[in-house]
Coordinates of C-alpha atoms in Angstrom, one line a residue:
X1 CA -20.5 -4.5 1.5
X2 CA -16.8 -3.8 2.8
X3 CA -14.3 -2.7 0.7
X4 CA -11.9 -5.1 2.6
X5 CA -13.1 -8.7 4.2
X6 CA -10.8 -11.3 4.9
X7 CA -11.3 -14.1 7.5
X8 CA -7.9 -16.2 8.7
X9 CA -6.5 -15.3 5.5
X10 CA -3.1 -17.2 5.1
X11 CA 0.0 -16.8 3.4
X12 CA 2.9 -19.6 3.3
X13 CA 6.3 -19.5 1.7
X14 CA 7.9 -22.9 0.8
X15 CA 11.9 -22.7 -0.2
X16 CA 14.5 -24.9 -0.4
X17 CA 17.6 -24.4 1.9
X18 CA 20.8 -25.2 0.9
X19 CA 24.4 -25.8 2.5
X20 CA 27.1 -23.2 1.7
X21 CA 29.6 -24.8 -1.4
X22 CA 29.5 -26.7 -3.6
X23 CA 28.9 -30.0 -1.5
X24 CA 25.7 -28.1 0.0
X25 CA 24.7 -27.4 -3.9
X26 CA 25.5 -30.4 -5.1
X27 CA 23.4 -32.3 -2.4
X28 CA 20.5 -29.7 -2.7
X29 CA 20.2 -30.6 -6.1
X30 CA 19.0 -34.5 -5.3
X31 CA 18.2 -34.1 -1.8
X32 CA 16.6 -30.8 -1.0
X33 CA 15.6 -29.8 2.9
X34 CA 12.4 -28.3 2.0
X35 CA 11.6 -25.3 4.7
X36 CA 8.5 -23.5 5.3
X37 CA 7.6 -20.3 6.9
X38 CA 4.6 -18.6 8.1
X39 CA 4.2 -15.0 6.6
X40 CA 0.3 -14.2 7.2
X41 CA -0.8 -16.6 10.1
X42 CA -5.2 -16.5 9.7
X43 CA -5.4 -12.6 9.4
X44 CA -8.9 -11.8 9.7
X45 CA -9.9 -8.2 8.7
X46 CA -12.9 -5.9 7.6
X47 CA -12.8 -2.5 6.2
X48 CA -15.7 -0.2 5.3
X49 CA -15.6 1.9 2.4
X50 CA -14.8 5.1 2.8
X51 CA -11.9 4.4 5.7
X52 CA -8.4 5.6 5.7
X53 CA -6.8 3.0 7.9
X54 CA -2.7 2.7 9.3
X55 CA -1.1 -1.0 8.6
X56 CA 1.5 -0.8 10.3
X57 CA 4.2 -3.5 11.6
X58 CA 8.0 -3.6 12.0
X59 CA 10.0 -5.0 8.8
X60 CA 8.8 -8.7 8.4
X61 CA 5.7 -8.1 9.7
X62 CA 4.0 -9.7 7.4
X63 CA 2.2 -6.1 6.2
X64 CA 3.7 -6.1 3.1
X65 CA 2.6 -9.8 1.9
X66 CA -0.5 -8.7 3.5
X67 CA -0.7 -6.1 1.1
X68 CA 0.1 -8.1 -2.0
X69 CA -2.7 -10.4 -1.9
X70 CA -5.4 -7.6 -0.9
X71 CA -4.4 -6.1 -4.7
X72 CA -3.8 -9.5 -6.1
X73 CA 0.0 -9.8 -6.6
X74 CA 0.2 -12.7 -4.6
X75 CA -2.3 -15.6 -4.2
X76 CA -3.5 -16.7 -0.4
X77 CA -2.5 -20.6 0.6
X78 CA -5.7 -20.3 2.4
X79 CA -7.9 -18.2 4.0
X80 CA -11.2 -16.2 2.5
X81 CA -10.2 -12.8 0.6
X82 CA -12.7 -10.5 -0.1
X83 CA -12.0 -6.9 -2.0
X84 CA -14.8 -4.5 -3.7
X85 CA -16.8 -7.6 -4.6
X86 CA -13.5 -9.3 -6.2
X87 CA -11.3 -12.3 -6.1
X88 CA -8.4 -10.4 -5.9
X89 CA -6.1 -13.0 -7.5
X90 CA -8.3 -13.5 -10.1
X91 CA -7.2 -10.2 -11.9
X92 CA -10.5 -9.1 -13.4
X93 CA -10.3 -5.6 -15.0
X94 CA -13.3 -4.6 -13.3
X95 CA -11.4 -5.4 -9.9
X96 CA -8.2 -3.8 -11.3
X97 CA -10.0 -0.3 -12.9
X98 CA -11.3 -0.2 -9.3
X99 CA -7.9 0.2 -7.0
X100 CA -4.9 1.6 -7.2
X101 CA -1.4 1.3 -5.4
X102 CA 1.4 4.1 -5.0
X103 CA 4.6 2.6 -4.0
X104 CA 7.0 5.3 -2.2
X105 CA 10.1 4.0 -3.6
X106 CA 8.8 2.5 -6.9
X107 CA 7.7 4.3 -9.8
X108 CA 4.9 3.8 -12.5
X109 CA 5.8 6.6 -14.3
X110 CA 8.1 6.4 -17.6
X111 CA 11.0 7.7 -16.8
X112 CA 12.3 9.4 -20.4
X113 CA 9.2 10.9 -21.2
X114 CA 6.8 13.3 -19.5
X115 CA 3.7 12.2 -17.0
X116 CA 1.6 13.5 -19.5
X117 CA 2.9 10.7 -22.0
X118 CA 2.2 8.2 -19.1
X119 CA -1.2 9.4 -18.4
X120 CA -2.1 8.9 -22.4
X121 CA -0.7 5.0 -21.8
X122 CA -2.9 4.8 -18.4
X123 CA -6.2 6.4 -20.8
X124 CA -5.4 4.0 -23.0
X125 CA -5.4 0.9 -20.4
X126 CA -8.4 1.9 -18.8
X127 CA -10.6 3.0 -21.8
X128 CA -11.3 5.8 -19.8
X129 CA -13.3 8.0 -22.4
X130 CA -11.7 11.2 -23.3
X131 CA -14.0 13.9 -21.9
X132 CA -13.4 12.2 -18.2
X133 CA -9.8 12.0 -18.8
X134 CA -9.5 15.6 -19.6
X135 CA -11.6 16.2 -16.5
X136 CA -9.7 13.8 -14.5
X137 CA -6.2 15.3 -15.5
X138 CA -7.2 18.9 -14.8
X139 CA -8.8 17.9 -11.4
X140 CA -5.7 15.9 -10.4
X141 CA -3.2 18.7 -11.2
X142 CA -4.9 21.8 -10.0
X143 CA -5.3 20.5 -6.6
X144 CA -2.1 18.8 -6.5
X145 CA 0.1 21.6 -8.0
X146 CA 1.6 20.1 -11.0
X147 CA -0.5 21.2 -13.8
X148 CA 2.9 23.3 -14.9
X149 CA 5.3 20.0 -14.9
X150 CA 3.3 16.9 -16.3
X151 CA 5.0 18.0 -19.4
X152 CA 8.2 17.9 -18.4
X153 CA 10.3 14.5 -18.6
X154 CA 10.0 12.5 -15.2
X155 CA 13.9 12.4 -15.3
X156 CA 13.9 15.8 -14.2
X157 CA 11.2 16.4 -11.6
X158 CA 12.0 16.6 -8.0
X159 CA 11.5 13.9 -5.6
X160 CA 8.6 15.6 -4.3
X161 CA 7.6 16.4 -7.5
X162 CA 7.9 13.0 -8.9
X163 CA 5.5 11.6 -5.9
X164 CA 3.1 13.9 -6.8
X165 CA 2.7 13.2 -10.0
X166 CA 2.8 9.3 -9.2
X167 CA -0.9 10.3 -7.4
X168 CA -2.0 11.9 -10.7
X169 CA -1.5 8.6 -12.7
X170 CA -2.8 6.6 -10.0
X171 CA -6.2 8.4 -9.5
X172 CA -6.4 9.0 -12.8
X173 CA -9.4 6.4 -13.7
X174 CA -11.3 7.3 -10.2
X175 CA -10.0 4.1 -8.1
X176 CA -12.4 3.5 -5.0
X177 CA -9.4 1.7 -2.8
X178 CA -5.9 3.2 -3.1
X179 CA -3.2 1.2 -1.2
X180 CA -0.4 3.9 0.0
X181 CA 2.9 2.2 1.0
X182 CA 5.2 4.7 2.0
X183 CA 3.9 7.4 0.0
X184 CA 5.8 10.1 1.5
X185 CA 9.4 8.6 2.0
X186 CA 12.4 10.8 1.4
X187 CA 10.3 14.1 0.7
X188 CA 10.7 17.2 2.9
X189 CA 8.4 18.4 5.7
X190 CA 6.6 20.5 2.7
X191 CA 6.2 17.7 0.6
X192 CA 5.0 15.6 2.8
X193 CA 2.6 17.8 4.3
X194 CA 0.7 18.8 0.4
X195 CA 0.7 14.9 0.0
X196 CA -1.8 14.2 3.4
X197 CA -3.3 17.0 2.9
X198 CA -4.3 15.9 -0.6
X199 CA -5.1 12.3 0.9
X200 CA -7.4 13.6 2.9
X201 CA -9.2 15.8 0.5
X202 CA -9.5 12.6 -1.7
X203 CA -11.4 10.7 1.1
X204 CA -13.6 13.2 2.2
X205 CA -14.0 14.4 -1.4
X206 CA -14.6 11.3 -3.4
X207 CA -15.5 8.6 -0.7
X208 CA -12.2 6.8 -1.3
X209 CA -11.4 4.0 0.5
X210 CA -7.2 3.9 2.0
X211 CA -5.1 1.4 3.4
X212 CA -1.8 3.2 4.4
X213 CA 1.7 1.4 5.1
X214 CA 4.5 4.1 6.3
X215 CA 7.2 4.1 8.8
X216 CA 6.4 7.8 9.6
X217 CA 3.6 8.2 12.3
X218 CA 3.3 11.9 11.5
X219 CA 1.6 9.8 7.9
X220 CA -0.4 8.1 10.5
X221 CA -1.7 10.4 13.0
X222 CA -2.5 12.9 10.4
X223 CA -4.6 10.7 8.3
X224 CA -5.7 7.3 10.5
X225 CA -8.5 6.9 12.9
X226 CA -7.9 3.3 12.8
X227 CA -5.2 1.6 13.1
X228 CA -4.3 -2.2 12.4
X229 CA -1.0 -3.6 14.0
X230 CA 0.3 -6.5 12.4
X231 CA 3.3 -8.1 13.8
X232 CA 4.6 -12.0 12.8
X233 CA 1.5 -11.9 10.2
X234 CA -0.7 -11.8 13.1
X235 CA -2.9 -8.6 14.2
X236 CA -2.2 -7.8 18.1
X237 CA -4.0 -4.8 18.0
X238 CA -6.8 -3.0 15.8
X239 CA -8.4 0.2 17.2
X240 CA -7.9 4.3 17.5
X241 CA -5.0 6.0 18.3
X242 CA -6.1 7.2 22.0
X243 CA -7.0 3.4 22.5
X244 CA -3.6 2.5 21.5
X245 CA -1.6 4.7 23.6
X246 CA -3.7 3.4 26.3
X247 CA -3.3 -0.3 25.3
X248 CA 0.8 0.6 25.1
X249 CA 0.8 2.2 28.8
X250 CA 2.1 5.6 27.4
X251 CA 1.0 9.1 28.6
X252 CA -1.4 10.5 26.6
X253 CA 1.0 13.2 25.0
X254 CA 3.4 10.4 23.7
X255 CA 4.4 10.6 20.2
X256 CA 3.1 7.2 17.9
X257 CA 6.5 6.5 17.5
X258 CA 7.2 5.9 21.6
X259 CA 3.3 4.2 21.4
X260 CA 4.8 1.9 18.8
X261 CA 7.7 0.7 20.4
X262 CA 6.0 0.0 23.5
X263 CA 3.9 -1.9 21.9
X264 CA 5.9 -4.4 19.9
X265 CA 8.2 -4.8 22.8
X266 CA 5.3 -5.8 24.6
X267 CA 4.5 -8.9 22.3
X268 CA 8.2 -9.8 21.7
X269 CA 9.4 -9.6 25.3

């Protein structure tokens, strides 16, 4: 079984547009010009379990709607949606105790008390029995190096900090699919480099299954051997990086960021 199967999965926004003033509100209110647009156009997509793949795509892509209906935010207008056996949608705490998503530049963590206080919350949520959550905690913050400031109210961490201790409450219960969107934004070159190291060790560790959105191909390169370009909700390309940089026409020494552009300039142009 994949981890990830959709097949022309679908996602369309209906809104009302409206006139500027208040002649364009007043008629919008009994006459409304209903509009439509097309943010996931018949996406279809398998991963196995166990990958660490790269959805990438400029802003409006289409990735991050993508995203919210593989972890069940939003619900598909049509299309077949398959993740861990799950519905997503649906919201079952079976499908729920069994992912995970870090946002970059949103936090789950409580931002007057300490992690620690969180992680009691996220115990609590999961029922996660307390011998594995003492085993889970001291797991999580030996090998990411914060086992000296989960005590210490978020308010007061680093950034760098702060993002890894995000990881600690989202691995906590043992997810087997973590979504990463922008999970290193804004930290330094350090930072940045403990966090995909840590990624790493997770998949090869614990089997864990990744789907990673960033806007940094170092991210990418470091940690994808597949990669999924999505670009007006539609997938132009889904393969390696070597085959990319072929695919784009680059030399073979070109950075991801060059392959990229090349790329998407292709499709638009």
């Amino acid at each position: 079984m994949h981890a990830i199967s959709t097949t022309r999965l679908t996602k369309v926004y209906r809104y009302s547009e409206q006139e500027p003033g208040m002649k364009g509100a007043f008629k919008g209110l009994f006459k409304p010009v209903r509009r439509e647009r097309t943010a996931v156009d018949a996406l279809t997509l398998t991963v196995p379990k166990g990958q660490v793949i790269g959805l990438l795509g400029p802003n409006g892509a289409g990735k991050t709607t993508t995203i919210k209906m593989l972890c069940g935010l939003l619900r598909p207008t049509g299309g077949e949606l398959e993740v861990l056996g799950h519905q997503p949608h649906q919201r079952s705490f079976d499908f729920l105790s069994r992912i995970s998503v870090v946002f970059g530049q949103k936090s789950m963590l409580w931002w007057d008390v300490s992690t620690y206080d969180s992680l009691l919350i996220h115990r609590e949520m999961y029922a996660i029995p307390k011998p594995v959550f003492d085993a889970s905690v001291a797991e999580l913050t030996e090998r990411l190096d914060v086992a000296g400031l989960i005590n210490i109210p978020v308010r007061k961490l680093s950034l760098g900090q702060r993002m890894r201790c995000e990881l600690v409450l989202a691995l906590l219960h043992g997810p087997d699919l973590l979504f990463a969107d922008e999970p290193t934004v804004g930290l330094d070159v350090v930072a940045k480099l403990a966090l995909r190291n840590f990624l790493a060790e997770l998949n090869r560790d614990h089997g864990t299954t990744i789907v990673l959105t960033s806007h940094d191909m170092s991210d990418v390169a470091a940690l994808c051997r597949r990669i999924a370009l999505i670009d007006h909700g539609v997938i132009g390309f889904d393969g390696d990086l070597r085959e990319l940089r072929q695919r784009s026409g680059q030399h073979a020494d070109a950075d991801l960021d060059q392959v990229l552009a090349a790329m998407f300039q292709g499709r638009r142009s």
